[in-house]
Short mmCIF file of C-alpha atoms in Angstrom, two decimals:
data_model
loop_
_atom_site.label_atom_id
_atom_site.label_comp_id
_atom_site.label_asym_id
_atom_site.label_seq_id
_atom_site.Cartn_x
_atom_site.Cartn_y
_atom_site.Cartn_z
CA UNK A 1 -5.57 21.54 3.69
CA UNK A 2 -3.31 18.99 1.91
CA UNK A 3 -0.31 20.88 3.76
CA UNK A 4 -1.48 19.88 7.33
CA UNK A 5 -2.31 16.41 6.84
CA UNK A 6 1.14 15.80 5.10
CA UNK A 7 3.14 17.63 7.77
CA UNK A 8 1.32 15.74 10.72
CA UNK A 9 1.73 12.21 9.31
CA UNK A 10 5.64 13.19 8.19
CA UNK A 11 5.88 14.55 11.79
CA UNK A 12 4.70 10.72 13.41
CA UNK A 13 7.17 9.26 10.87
CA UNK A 14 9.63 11.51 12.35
CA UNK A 15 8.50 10.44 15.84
CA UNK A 16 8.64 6.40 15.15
CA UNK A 17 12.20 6.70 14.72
CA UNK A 18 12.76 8.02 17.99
CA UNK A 19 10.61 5.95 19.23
CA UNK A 20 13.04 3.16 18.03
CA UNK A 21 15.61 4.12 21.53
CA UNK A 22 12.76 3.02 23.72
CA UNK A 23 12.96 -0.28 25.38
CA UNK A 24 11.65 -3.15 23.48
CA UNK A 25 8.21 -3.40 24.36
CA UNK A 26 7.73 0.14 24.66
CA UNK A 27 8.49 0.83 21.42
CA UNK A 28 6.80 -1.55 20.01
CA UNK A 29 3.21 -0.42 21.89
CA UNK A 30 3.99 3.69 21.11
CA UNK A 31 5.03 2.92 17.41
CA UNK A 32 1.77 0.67 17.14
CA UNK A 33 -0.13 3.89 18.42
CA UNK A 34 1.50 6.80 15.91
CA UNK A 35 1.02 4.62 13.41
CA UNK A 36 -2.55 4.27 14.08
CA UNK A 37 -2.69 8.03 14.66
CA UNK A 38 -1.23 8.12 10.98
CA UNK A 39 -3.88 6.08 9.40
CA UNK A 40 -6.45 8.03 10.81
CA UNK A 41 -5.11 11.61 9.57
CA UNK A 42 -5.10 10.07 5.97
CA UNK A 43 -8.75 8.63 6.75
CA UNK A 44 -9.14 11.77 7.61
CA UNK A 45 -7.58 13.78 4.88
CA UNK A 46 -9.12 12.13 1.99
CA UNK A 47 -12.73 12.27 4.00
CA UNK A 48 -12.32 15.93 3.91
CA UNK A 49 -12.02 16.12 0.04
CA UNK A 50 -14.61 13.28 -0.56
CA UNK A 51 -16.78 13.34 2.08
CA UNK A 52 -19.63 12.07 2.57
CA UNK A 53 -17.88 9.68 -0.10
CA UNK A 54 -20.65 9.44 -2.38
CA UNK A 55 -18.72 6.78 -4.90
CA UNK A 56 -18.34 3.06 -4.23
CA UNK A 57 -14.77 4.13 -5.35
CA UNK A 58 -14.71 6.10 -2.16
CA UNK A 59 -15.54 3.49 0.31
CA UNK A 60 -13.27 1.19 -0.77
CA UNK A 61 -10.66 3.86 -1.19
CA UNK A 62 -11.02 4.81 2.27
CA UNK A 63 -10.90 1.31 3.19
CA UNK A 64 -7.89 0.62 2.50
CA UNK A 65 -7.02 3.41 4.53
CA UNK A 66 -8.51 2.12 7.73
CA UNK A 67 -7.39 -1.52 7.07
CA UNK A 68 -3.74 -0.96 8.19
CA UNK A 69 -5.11 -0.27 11.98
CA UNK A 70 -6.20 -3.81 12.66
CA UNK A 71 -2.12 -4.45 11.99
CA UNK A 72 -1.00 -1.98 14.69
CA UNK A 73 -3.97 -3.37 17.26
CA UNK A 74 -2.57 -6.56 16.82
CA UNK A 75 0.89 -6.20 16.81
CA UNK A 76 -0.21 -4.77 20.29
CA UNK A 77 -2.93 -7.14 21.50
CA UNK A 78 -1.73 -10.53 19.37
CA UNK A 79 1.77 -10.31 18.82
CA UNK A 80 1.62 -13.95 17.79
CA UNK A 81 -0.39 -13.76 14.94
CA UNK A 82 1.31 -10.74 13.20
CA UNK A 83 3.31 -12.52 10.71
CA UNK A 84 0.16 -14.02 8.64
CA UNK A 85 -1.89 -11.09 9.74
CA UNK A 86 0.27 -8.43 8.66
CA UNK A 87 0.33 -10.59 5.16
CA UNK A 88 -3.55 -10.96 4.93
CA UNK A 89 -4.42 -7.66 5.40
CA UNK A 90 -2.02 -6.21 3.09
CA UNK A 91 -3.35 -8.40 0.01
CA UNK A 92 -6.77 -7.62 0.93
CA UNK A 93 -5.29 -4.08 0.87
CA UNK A 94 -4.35 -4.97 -2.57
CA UNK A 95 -7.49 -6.86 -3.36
CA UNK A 96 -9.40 -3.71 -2.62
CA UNK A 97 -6.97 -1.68 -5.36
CA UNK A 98 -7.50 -4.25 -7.60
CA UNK A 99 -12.00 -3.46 -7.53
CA UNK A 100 -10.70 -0.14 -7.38
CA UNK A 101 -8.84 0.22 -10.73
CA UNK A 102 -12.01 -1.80 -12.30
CA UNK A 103 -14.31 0.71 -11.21
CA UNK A 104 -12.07 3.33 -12.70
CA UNK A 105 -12.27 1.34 -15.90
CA UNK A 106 -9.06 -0.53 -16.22
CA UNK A 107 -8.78 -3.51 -18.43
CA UNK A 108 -5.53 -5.22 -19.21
CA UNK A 109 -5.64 -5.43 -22.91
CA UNK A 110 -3.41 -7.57 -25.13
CA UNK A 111 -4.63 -7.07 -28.54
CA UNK A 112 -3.35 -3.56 -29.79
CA UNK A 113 -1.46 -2.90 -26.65
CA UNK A 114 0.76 -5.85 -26.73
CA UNK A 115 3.94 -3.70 -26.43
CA UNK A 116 2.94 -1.99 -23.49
CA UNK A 117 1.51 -5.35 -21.40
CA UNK A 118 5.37 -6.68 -22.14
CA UNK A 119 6.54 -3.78 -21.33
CA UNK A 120 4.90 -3.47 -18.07
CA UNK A 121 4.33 -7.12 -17.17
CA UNK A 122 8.07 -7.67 -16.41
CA UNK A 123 8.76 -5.06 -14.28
CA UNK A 124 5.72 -5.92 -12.10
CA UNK A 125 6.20 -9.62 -11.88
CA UNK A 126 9.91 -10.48 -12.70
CA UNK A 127 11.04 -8.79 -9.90
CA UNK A 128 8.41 -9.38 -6.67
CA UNK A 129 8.38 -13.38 -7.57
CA UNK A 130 12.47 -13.51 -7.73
CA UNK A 131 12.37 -11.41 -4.51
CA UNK A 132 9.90 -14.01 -3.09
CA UNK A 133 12.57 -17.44 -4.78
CA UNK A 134 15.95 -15.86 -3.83
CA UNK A 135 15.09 -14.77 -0.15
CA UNK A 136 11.78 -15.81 1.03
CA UNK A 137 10.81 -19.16 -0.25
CA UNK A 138 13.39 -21.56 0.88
CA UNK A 139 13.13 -20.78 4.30
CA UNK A 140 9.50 -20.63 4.57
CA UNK A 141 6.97 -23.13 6.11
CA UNK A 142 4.11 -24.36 3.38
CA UNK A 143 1.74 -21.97 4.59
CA UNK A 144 3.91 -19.00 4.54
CA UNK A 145 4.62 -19.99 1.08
CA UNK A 146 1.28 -20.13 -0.33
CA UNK A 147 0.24 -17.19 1.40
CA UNK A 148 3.18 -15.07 0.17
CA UNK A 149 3.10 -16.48 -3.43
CA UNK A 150 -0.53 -15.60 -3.18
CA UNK A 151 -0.35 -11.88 -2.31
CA UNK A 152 3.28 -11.82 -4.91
CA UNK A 153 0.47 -13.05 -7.68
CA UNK A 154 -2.49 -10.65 -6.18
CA UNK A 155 0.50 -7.87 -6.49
CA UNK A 156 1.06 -8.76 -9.75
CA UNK A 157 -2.73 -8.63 -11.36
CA UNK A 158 -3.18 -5.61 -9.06
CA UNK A 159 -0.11 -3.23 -10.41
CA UNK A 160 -1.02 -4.32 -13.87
CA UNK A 161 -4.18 -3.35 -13.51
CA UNK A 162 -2.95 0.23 -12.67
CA UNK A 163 -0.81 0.33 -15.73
CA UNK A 164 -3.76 -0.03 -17.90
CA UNK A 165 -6.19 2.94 -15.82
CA UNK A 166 -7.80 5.26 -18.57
CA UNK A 167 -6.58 8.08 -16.96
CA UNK A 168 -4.34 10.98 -17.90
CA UNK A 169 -0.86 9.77 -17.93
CA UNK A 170 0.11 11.86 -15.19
CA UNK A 171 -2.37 10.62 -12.72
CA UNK A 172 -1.69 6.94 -14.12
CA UNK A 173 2.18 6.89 -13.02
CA UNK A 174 1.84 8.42 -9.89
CA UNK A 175 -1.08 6.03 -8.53
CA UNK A 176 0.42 2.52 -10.49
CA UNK A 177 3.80 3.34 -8.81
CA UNK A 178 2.63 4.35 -5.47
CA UNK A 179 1.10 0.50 -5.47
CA UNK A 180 4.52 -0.67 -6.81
CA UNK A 181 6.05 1.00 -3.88
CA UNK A 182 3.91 0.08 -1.19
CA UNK A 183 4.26 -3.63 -2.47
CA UNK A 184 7.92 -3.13 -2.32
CA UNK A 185 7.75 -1.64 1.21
CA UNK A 186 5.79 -4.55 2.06
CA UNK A 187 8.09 -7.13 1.22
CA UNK A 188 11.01 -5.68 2.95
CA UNK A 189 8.48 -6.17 5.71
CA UNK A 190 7.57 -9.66 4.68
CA UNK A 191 11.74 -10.45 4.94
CA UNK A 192 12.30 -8.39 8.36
CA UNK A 193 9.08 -10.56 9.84
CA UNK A 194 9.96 -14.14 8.27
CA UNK A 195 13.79 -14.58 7.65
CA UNK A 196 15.79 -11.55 9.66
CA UNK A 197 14.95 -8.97 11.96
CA UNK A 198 17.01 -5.75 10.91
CA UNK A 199 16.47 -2.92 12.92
CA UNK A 200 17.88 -0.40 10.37
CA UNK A 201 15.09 -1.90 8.19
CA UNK A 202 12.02 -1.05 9.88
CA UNK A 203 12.04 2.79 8.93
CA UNK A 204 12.82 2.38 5.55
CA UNK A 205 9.33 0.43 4.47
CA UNK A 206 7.59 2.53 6.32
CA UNK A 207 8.47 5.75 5.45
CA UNK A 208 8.28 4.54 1.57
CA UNK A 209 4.73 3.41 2.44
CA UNK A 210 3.83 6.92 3.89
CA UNK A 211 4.67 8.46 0.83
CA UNK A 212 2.95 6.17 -1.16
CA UNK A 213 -0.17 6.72 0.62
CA UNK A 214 -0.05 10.38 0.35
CA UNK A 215 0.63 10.01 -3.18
CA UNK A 216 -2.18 7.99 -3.78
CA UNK A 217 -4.39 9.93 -1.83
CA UNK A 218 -3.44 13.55 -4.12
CA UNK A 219 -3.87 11.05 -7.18
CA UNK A 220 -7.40 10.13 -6.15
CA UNK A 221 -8.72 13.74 -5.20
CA UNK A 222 -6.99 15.25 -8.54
CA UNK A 223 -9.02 11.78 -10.42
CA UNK A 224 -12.17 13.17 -9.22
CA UNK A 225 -11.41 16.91 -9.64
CA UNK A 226 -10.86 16.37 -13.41
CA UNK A 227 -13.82 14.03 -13.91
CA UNK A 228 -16.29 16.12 -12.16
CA UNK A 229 -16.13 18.68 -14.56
CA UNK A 230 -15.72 16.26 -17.25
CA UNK A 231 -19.44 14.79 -16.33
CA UNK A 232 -20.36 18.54 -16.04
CA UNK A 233 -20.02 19.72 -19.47
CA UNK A 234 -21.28 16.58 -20.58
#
């Protein structure tokens, strides 16, 4: 099952970046519709394995799934608005990860895990706040500022959060850094949208977010795999 909702979502990566030699406005309308094809084989996919999604985990899991379809409708429909919409939905995206790793338990702890908060801490907020100072901030208008200093602290709470999941170690890395990528992804986004468009850009993001998705997607399935039977022989 996993095989043939990988291969059709790598296959519509494959296809946006021949949809790149279109005309303008062409390509910008058919990659808006694989992408929403995308989003719904990973809805999809992880309904499969969870349906009929009988955690609160679940629902918000898929959620995040759907969310990025309201970005590709209005890139079509409101191709005004995408710059702060593309922004809002993505830290709601994050917002939604950040309930999520609760539910799962996580707590960022600083008395007897000091070493591993300043071990972690850096990495996740060092380098998305001087990405947001060095490139993004200085040419910004005040509102594009607060909102992207906004999601870079949501970010920030959010992949810390993940670092801390009470999970096997295994399952831990794979889900914390799939969020580290996808924030990544997103703010090569963030710079394409605000400061420069680069076409060679555009593919790069989004193939790292595909990846991250999937990721997270065979993270969450395997979480619930192992604590099913864990609640079992309890």
């Amino acid at each position: 099952m996993n095989t043939r909702y990988i291969t059709a979502t790598l296959l519509l990566l494959i296809l946006e970046f021949f949809l790149l030699d279109l005309p303008e406005k062409e390509s910008v309308f058919w990659i808006a519709i694989a992408r929403i094809i995308a989003a719904i084989i990973l809805t999809v996919w992880y309904y499969q394995h969870r349906k009929p999604l009988p955690t609160l985990i679940d629902k918000l899991f898929i959620l995040t799934l759907i969310l990025p379809i309201p970005i590709s409708l209005c890139v079509i429909f409101f191709p005004a608005l995408i710059k702060d919409f593309n922004l809002i939905i993505h830290a709601c995206i994050l917002c939604l990860w950040a309930g999520i790793f609760k539910l799962m338990g996580s707590k960022i702890k600083y008395q007897g895990a000091l070493y591993k908060f300043l071990r972690v801490f850096p990495i996740y907020a060092i380098v998305p706040l001087l990405f947001y100072i060095f490139t993004l901030h200085t040419a910004l208008p005040v509102l594009d500022k607060i909102l992207l200093l906004c999601y870079a602290f949501i970010y920030i709470y959010t992949s810390t959060l993940a670092s801390f999941l009470p999970i096997s170690e295994s399952d831990r890395f794979w889900i914390s850094w799939s969020v580290v990528l996808m924030a990544f992804a997103n703010f090569l986004v963030f710079y394409s949208i605000f400061i420069e468009q680069l076409p060679w850009l555009g593919f790069i993001p989004r193939t790292i977010v595909i990846v991250a998705r999937c990721i997270l997607i065979l993270g969450m399935v395997d979480y619930f795999a192992v604590k099913q039977p864990a609640k079992a022989a309890m």
